[in-house]
Short mmCIF file of N, CA and C in Angstrom, two decimals:
data_model
loop_
_atom_site.label_atom_id
_atom_site.label_comp_id
_atom_site.label_asym_id
_atom_site.label_seq_id
_atom_site.Cartn_x
_atom_site.Cartn_y
_atom_site.Cartn_z
N UNK A 1 0.46 12.97 28.82
CA UNK A 1 0.01 12.93 27.45
C UNK A 1 -1.12 11.90 27.33
N UNK A 2 -2.16 12.28 26.68
CA UNK A 2 -3.29 11.38 26.45
C UNK A 2 -2.98 10.49 25.27
N UNK A 3 -3.29 9.22 25.40
CA UNK A 3 -3.12 8.29 24.29
C UNK A 3 -4.41 7.53 24.09
N UNK A 4 -4.64 7.10 22.89
CA UNK A 4 -5.85 6.36 22.56
C UNK A 4 -5.43 5.12 21.77
N UNK A 5 -6.22 4.08 21.82
CA UNK A 5 -5.87 2.82 21.15
C UNK A 5 -6.59 2.71 19.82
N UNK A 6 -5.84 2.34 18.80
CA UNK A 6 -6.41 2.09 17.48
C UNK A 6 -7.20 0.79 17.52
N UNK A 7 -8.40 0.81 17.01
CA UNK A 7 -9.25 -0.38 17.01
C UNK A 7 -8.88 -1.38 15.92
N UNK A 8 -7.99 -0.97 15.02
CA UNK A 8 -7.55 -1.87 13.94
C UNK A 8 -6.29 -2.63 14.33
N UNK A 9 -5.27 -1.92 14.78
CA UNK A 9 -3.98 -2.56 15.07
C UNK A 9 -3.65 -2.64 16.56
N UNK A 10 -4.45 -2.02 17.41
CA UNK A 10 -4.29 -2.02 18.87
C UNK A 10 -3.07 -1.25 19.37
N UNK A 11 -2.47 -0.41 18.54
CA UNK A 11 -1.37 0.43 18.99
C UNK A 11 -1.91 1.75 19.54
N UNK A 12 -1.15 2.34 20.46
CA UNK A 12 -1.51 3.64 21.00
C UNK A 12 -1.13 4.73 20.00
N UNK A 13 -1.91 5.81 19.97
CA UNK A 13 -1.55 6.98 19.18
C UNK A 13 -2.05 8.24 19.85
N UNK A 14 -1.48 9.35 19.45
CA UNK A 14 -1.81 10.66 20.01
C UNK A 14 -3.13 11.14 19.39
N UNK A 15 -4.16 11.36 20.19
CA UNK A 15 -5.45 11.77 19.64
C UNK A 15 -5.44 13.15 18.99
N UNK A 16 -4.42 13.95 19.24
CA UNK A 16 -4.35 15.26 18.60
C UNK A 16 -3.78 15.18 17.18
N UNK A 17 -3.30 14.02 16.77
CA UNK A 17 -2.78 13.84 15.41
C UNK A 17 -3.96 13.81 14.44
N UNK A 18 -4.06 14.82 13.61
CA UNK A 18 -5.20 14.97 12.70
C UNK A 18 -5.23 13.91 11.60
N UNK A 19 -4.16 13.16 11.43
CA UNK A 19 -4.15 12.11 10.41
C UNK A 19 -4.92 10.87 10.85
N UNK A 20 -5.16 10.74 12.15
CA UNK A 20 -5.94 9.63 12.67
C UNK A 20 -7.43 9.94 12.60
N UNK A 21 -8.24 8.99 13.04
CA UNK A 21 -9.69 9.20 13.03
C UNK A 21 -10.26 8.69 14.33
N UNK A 22 -10.88 9.57 15.08
CA UNK A 22 -11.53 9.20 16.34
C UNK A 22 -13.02 9.31 16.13
N UNK A 23 -13.72 8.20 16.35
CA UNK A 23 -15.14 8.16 16.07
C UNK A 23 -15.95 7.98 17.35
N UNK A 24 -17.03 8.76 17.46
CA UNK A 24 -17.97 8.58 18.56
C UNK A 24 -19.06 7.59 18.16
N UNK A 25 -19.15 7.31 16.89
CA UNK A 25 -20.15 6.40 16.34
C UNK A 25 -19.58 4.98 16.35
N UNK A 26 -20.22 4.06 17.03
CA UNK A 26 -19.72 2.69 17.17
C UNK A 26 -19.68 1.92 15.85
N UNK A 27 -20.35 2.43 14.82
CA UNK A 27 -20.31 1.76 13.52
C UNK A 27 -18.97 1.95 12.83
N UNK A 28 -18.21 2.98 13.24
CA UNK A 28 -16.94 3.31 12.60
C UNK A 28 -15.81 3.21 13.62
N UNK A 29 -14.72 2.56 13.26
CA UNK A 29 -13.64 2.37 14.23
C UNK A 29 -12.79 3.62 14.44
N UNK A 30 -12.15 3.69 15.59
CA UNK A 30 -11.14 4.69 15.85
C UNK A 30 -9.84 4.15 15.27
N UNK A 31 -9.20 4.94 14.41
CA UNK A 31 -8.03 4.47 13.69
C UNK A 31 -6.82 5.37 13.90
N UNK A 32 -5.65 4.75 14.08
CA UNK A 32 -4.40 5.49 14.15
C UNK A 32 -4.09 6.06 12.76
N UNK A 33 -3.14 6.98 12.65
CA UNK A 33 -2.84 7.56 11.33
C UNK A 33 -2.50 6.52 10.26
N UNK A 34 -1.71 5.50 10.59
CA UNK A 34 -1.34 4.51 9.59
C UNK A 34 -2.55 3.70 9.13
N UNK A 35 -3.35 3.20 10.05
CA UNK A 35 -4.53 2.42 9.68
C UNK A 35 -5.54 3.28 8.92
N UNK A 36 -5.65 4.54 9.30
CA UNK A 36 -6.55 5.45 8.60
C UNK A 36 -6.08 5.63 7.16
N UNK A 37 -4.79 5.81 6.97
CA UNK A 37 -4.24 5.97 5.63
C UNK A 37 -4.47 4.70 4.80
N UNK A 38 -4.21 3.56 5.40
CA UNK A 38 -4.36 2.29 4.68
C UNK A 38 -5.82 2.03 4.30
N UNK A 39 -6.73 2.39 5.16
CA UNK A 39 -8.14 2.12 4.89
C UNK A 39 -8.75 3.09 3.87
N UNK A 40 -8.40 4.37 3.97
CA UNK A 40 -9.11 5.37 3.18
C UNK A 40 -8.33 5.96 2.00
N UNK A 41 -7.04 5.78 1.95
CA UNK A 41 -6.25 6.39 0.88
C UNK A 41 -5.82 5.39 -0.19
N UNK A 42 -5.73 4.14 0.15
CA UNK A 42 -5.25 3.15 -0.80
C UNK A 42 -6.32 2.72 -1.79
N UNK A 43 -5.86 2.15 -2.88
CA UNK A 43 -6.75 1.65 -3.92
C UNK A 43 -6.57 0.14 -4.00
N UNK A 44 -7.66 -0.61 -3.91
CA UNK A 44 -7.57 -2.07 -3.99
C UNK A 44 -7.40 -2.49 -5.43
N UNK A 45 -6.38 -3.29 -5.68
CA UNK A 45 -6.11 -3.80 -7.01
C UNK A 45 -5.66 -5.25 -6.92
N UNK A 46 -5.37 -5.84 -8.09
CA UNK A 46 -4.83 -7.19 -8.18
C UNK A 46 -3.46 -7.10 -8.81
N UNK A 47 -2.54 -7.95 -8.39
CA UNK A 47 -1.18 -7.93 -8.93
C UNK A 47 -0.80 -9.29 -9.48
N UNK A 48 0.05 -9.26 -10.50
CA UNK A 48 0.72 -10.46 -10.98
C UNK A 48 1.93 -10.63 -10.06
N UNK A 49 2.07 -11.78 -9.44
CA UNK A 49 3.09 -11.99 -8.41
C UNK A 49 3.73 -13.35 -8.59
N UNK A 50 5.04 -13.42 -8.30
CA UNK A 50 5.66 -14.73 -8.08
C UNK A 50 6.60 -14.60 -6.88
N UNK A 51 6.97 -15.72 -6.31
CA UNK A 51 7.73 -15.71 -5.06
C UNK A 51 9.15 -15.19 -5.22
N UNK A 52 9.68 -15.18 -6.43
CA UNK A 52 11.05 -14.75 -6.65
C UNK A 52 11.17 -13.24 -6.86
N UNK A 53 10.37 -12.68 -7.77
CA UNK A 53 10.49 -11.27 -8.09
C UNK A 53 9.43 -10.38 -7.44
N UNK A 54 8.40 -10.95 -6.87
CA UNK A 54 7.36 -10.13 -6.27
C UNK A 54 6.35 -9.68 -7.31
N UNK A 55 5.97 -8.40 -7.25
CA UNK A 55 4.93 -7.86 -8.13
C UNK A 55 5.50 -7.51 -9.49
N UNK A 56 4.79 -7.95 -10.53
CA UNK A 56 5.14 -7.58 -11.91
C UNK A 56 4.28 -6.40 -12.37
N UNK A 57 2.97 -6.55 -12.28
CA UNK A 57 2.04 -5.54 -12.77
C UNK A 57 0.80 -5.54 -11.89
N UNK A 58 0.11 -4.40 -11.85
CA UNK A 58 -1.14 -4.28 -11.10
C UNK A 58 -2.26 -3.89 -12.05
N UNK A 59 -3.43 -4.41 -11.77
CA UNK A 59 -4.64 -4.08 -12.53
C UNK A 59 -5.81 -3.99 -11.56
N UNK A 60 -6.85 -3.28 -11.96
CA UNK A 60 -8.02 -3.11 -11.12
C UNK A 60 -8.86 -4.39 -11.09
N UNK A 61 -8.96 -5.06 -12.21
CA UNK A 61 -9.83 -6.23 -12.31
C UNK A 61 -9.03 -7.53 -12.31
N UNK A 62 -9.53 -8.52 -11.59
CA UNK A 62 -8.89 -9.83 -11.52
C UNK A 62 -8.82 -10.49 -12.89
N UNK A 63 -9.85 -10.31 -13.70
CA UNK A 63 -9.86 -10.91 -15.04
C UNK A 63 -8.68 -10.41 -15.88
N UNK A 64 -8.31 -9.14 -15.72
CA UNK A 64 -7.17 -8.59 -16.46
C UNK A 64 -5.86 -9.25 -16.03
N UNK A 65 -5.72 -9.47 -14.73
CA UNK A 65 -4.51 -10.12 -14.21
C UNK A 65 -4.47 -11.58 -14.66
N UNK A 66 -5.59 -12.26 -14.59
CA UNK A 66 -5.63 -13.65 -15.06
C UNK A 66 -5.22 -13.75 -16.52
N UNK A 67 -5.65 -12.80 -17.33
CA UNK A 67 -5.29 -12.80 -18.76
C UNK A 67 -3.78 -12.56 -18.93
N UNK A 68 -3.22 -11.63 -18.16
CA UNK A 68 -1.78 -11.39 -18.23
C UNK A 68 -0.98 -12.64 -17.85
N UNK A 69 -1.42 -13.31 -16.81
CA UNK A 69 -0.73 -14.53 -16.38
C UNK A 69 -0.82 -15.59 -17.47
N UNK A 70 -1.97 -15.71 -18.06
CA UNK A 70 -2.19 -16.69 -19.12
C UNK A 70 -1.34 -16.42 -20.36
N UNK A 71 -1.19 -15.15 -20.72
CA UNK A 71 -0.50 -14.81 -21.97
C UNK A 71 0.98 -14.47 -21.80
N UNK A 72 1.33 -13.68 -20.79
CA UNK A 72 2.70 -13.19 -20.68
C UNK A 72 3.53 -13.83 -19.57
N UNK A 73 2.89 -14.26 -18.48
CA UNK A 73 3.64 -14.73 -17.32
C UNK A 73 3.33 -16.18 -16.96
N UNK A 74 2.90 -16.97 -17.92
CA UNK A 74 2.50 -18.35 -17.63
C UNK A 74 3.68 -19.25 -17.26
N UNK A 75 4.90 -18.88 -17.64
CA UNK A 75 6.05 -19.75 -17.41
C UNK A 75 6.94 -19.31 -16.24
N UNK A 76 6.48 -18.39 -15.40
CA UNK A 76 7.31 -17.92 -14.29
C UNK A 76 6.70 -18.21 -12.92
N UNK A 77 5.69 -19.06 -12.88
CA UNK A 77 5.07 -19.40 -11.60
C UNK A 77 4.27 -18.26 -11.00
N UNK A 78 3.70 -17.41 -11.85
CA UNK A 78 2.96 -16.24 -11.37
C UNK A 78 1.56 -16.62 -10.92
N UNK A 79 1.04 -15.82 -10.01
CA UNK A 79 -0.35 -15.98 -9.56
C UNK A 79 -0.90 -14.60 -9.24
N UNK A 80 -2.20 -14.50 -9.16
CA UNK A 80 -2.87 -13.24 -8.83
C UNK A 80 -2.96 -13.09 -7.32
N UNK A 81 -2.60 -11.92 -6.82
CA UNK A 81 -2.73 -11.64 -5.38
C UNK A 81 -3.38 -10.28 -5.20
N UNK A 82 -4.21 -10.12 -4.17
CA UNK A 82 -4.79 -8.80 -3.90
C UNK A 82 -3.73 -7.89 -3.28
N UNK A 83 -3.70 -6.64 -3.73
CA UNK A 83 -2.76 -5.65 -3.20
C UNK A 83 -3.49 -4.34 -2.96
N UNK A 84 -2.87 -3.48 -2.21
CA UNK A 84 -3.39 -2.13 -2.01
C UNK A 84 -2.30 -1.18 -2.49
N UNK A 85 -2.68 -0.23 -3.33
CA UNK A 85 -1.74 0.69 -3.94
C UNK A 85 -1.95 2.08 -3.34
N UNK A 86 -0.84 2.73 -2.97
CA UNK A 86 -0.89 4.06 -2.39
C UNK A 86 -0.04 5.01 -3.21
N UNK A 87 -0.63 6.09 -3.71
CA UNK A 87 0.21 7.07 -4.42
C UNK A 87 1.07 7.84 -3.41
N UNK A 88 2.32 8.06 -3.75
CA UNK A 88 3.19 8.83 -2.88
C UNK A 88 2.99 10.32 -3.16
N UNK A 89 3.19 11.15 -2.15
CA UNK A 89 3.08 12.60 -2.37
C UNK A 89 4.13 13.07 -3.38
N UNK A 90 3.83 14.11 -4.10
CA UNK A 90 4.75 14.64 -5.11
C UNK A 90 6.10 15.04 -4.53
N UNK A 91 6.12 15.50 -3.28
CA UNK A 91 7.39 15.93 -2.70
C UNK A 91 8.34 14.78 -2.41
N UNK A 92 7.90 13.53 -2.56
CA UNK A 92 8.79 12.38 -2.37
C UNK A 92 9.43 11.90 -3.67
N UNK A 93 8.98 12.41 -4.79
CA UNK A 93 9.48 11.90 -6.07
C UNK A 93 10.98 12.12 -6.24
N UNK A 94 11.48 13.30 -5.86
CA UNK A 94 12.91 13.56 -5.98
C UNK A 94 13.71 12.65 -5.05
N UNK A 95 13.21 12.44 -3.85
CA UNK A 95 13.89 11.55 -2.91
C UNK A 95 13.93 10.13 -3.46
N UNK A 96 12.82 9.67 -4.03
CA UNK A 96 12.76 8.33 -4.59
C UNK A 96 13.75 8.16 -5.74
N UNK A 97 13.86 9.18 -6.60
CA UNK A 97 14.84 9.14 -7.69
C UNK A 97 16.26 9.07 -7.14
N UNK A 98 16.54 9.83 -6.10
CA UNK A 98 17.86 9.83 -5.48
C UNK A 98 18.19 8.44 -4.94
N UNK A 99 17.25 7.82 -4.23
CA UNK A 99 17.47 6.48 -3.68
C UNK A 99 17.72 5.49 -4.81
N UNK A 100 16.94 5.57 -5.86
CA UNK A 100 17.13 4.65 -6.99
C UNK A 100 18.49 4.85 -7.64
N UNK A 101 18.92 6.10 -7.80
CA UNK A 101 20.25 6.36 -8.36
C UNK A 101 21.35 5.84 -7.48
N UNK A 102 21.20 5.97 -6.16
CA UNK A 102 22.19 5.45 -5.21
C UNK A 102 22.29 3.93 -5.33
N UNK A 103 21.17 3.27 -5.39
CA UNK A 103 21.17 1.80 -5.50
C UNK A 103 21.80 1.35 -6.82
N UNK A 104 21.51 2.06 -7.89
CA UNK A 104 22.08 1.72 -9.19
C UNK A 104 23.58 1.94 -9.19
N UNK A 105 24.04 3.00 -8.58
CA UNK A 105 25.47 3.30 -8.53
C UNK A 105 26.23 2.24 -7.73
N UNK A 106 25.64 1.71 -6.68
CA UNK A 106 26.30 0.68 -5.86
C UNK A 106 26.47 -0.63 -6.62
N UNK A 107 25.53 -0.94 -7.49
CA UNK A 107 25.60 -2.20 -8.24
C UNK A 107 26.63 -2.15 -9.35
N UNK A 108 26.94 -0.96 -9.84
CA UNK A 108 27.86 -0.84 -10.98
C UNK A 108 29.30 -1.06 -10.60
#
C-alpha cells in the first residue's frame, strides 16, 4: 500500500482517499483528510471562553465578542479566544440528538 505524509501534521495517509489533497505545486501543501477539512471547511470565528465552562458564544468579529464580555460575561472570568467552527453533516443531527438524550437520561 502506498502512503504519503501530510505536510501539516506529518501523519501518513492513503493517497487514494479523495478527502485529502495532494499537490504538485510547492506553494500548496499536501494535506491528509483531517488537515484538509480543518483548513478548507472550517470558519474562523471568536468565542467567549472561560476555563470552567469553555465556550459560551461565537461571533465572527472580535469586537462583538469583546462587547459581549463587557456587558454579559464580565463577572465569570471570560476572555476572547480564536476558534474554528465546522458545520456537521445533516445525517449526523439525529445521532447528535440521541447522544444528548442519552447523556440527559443518565443525569436524571
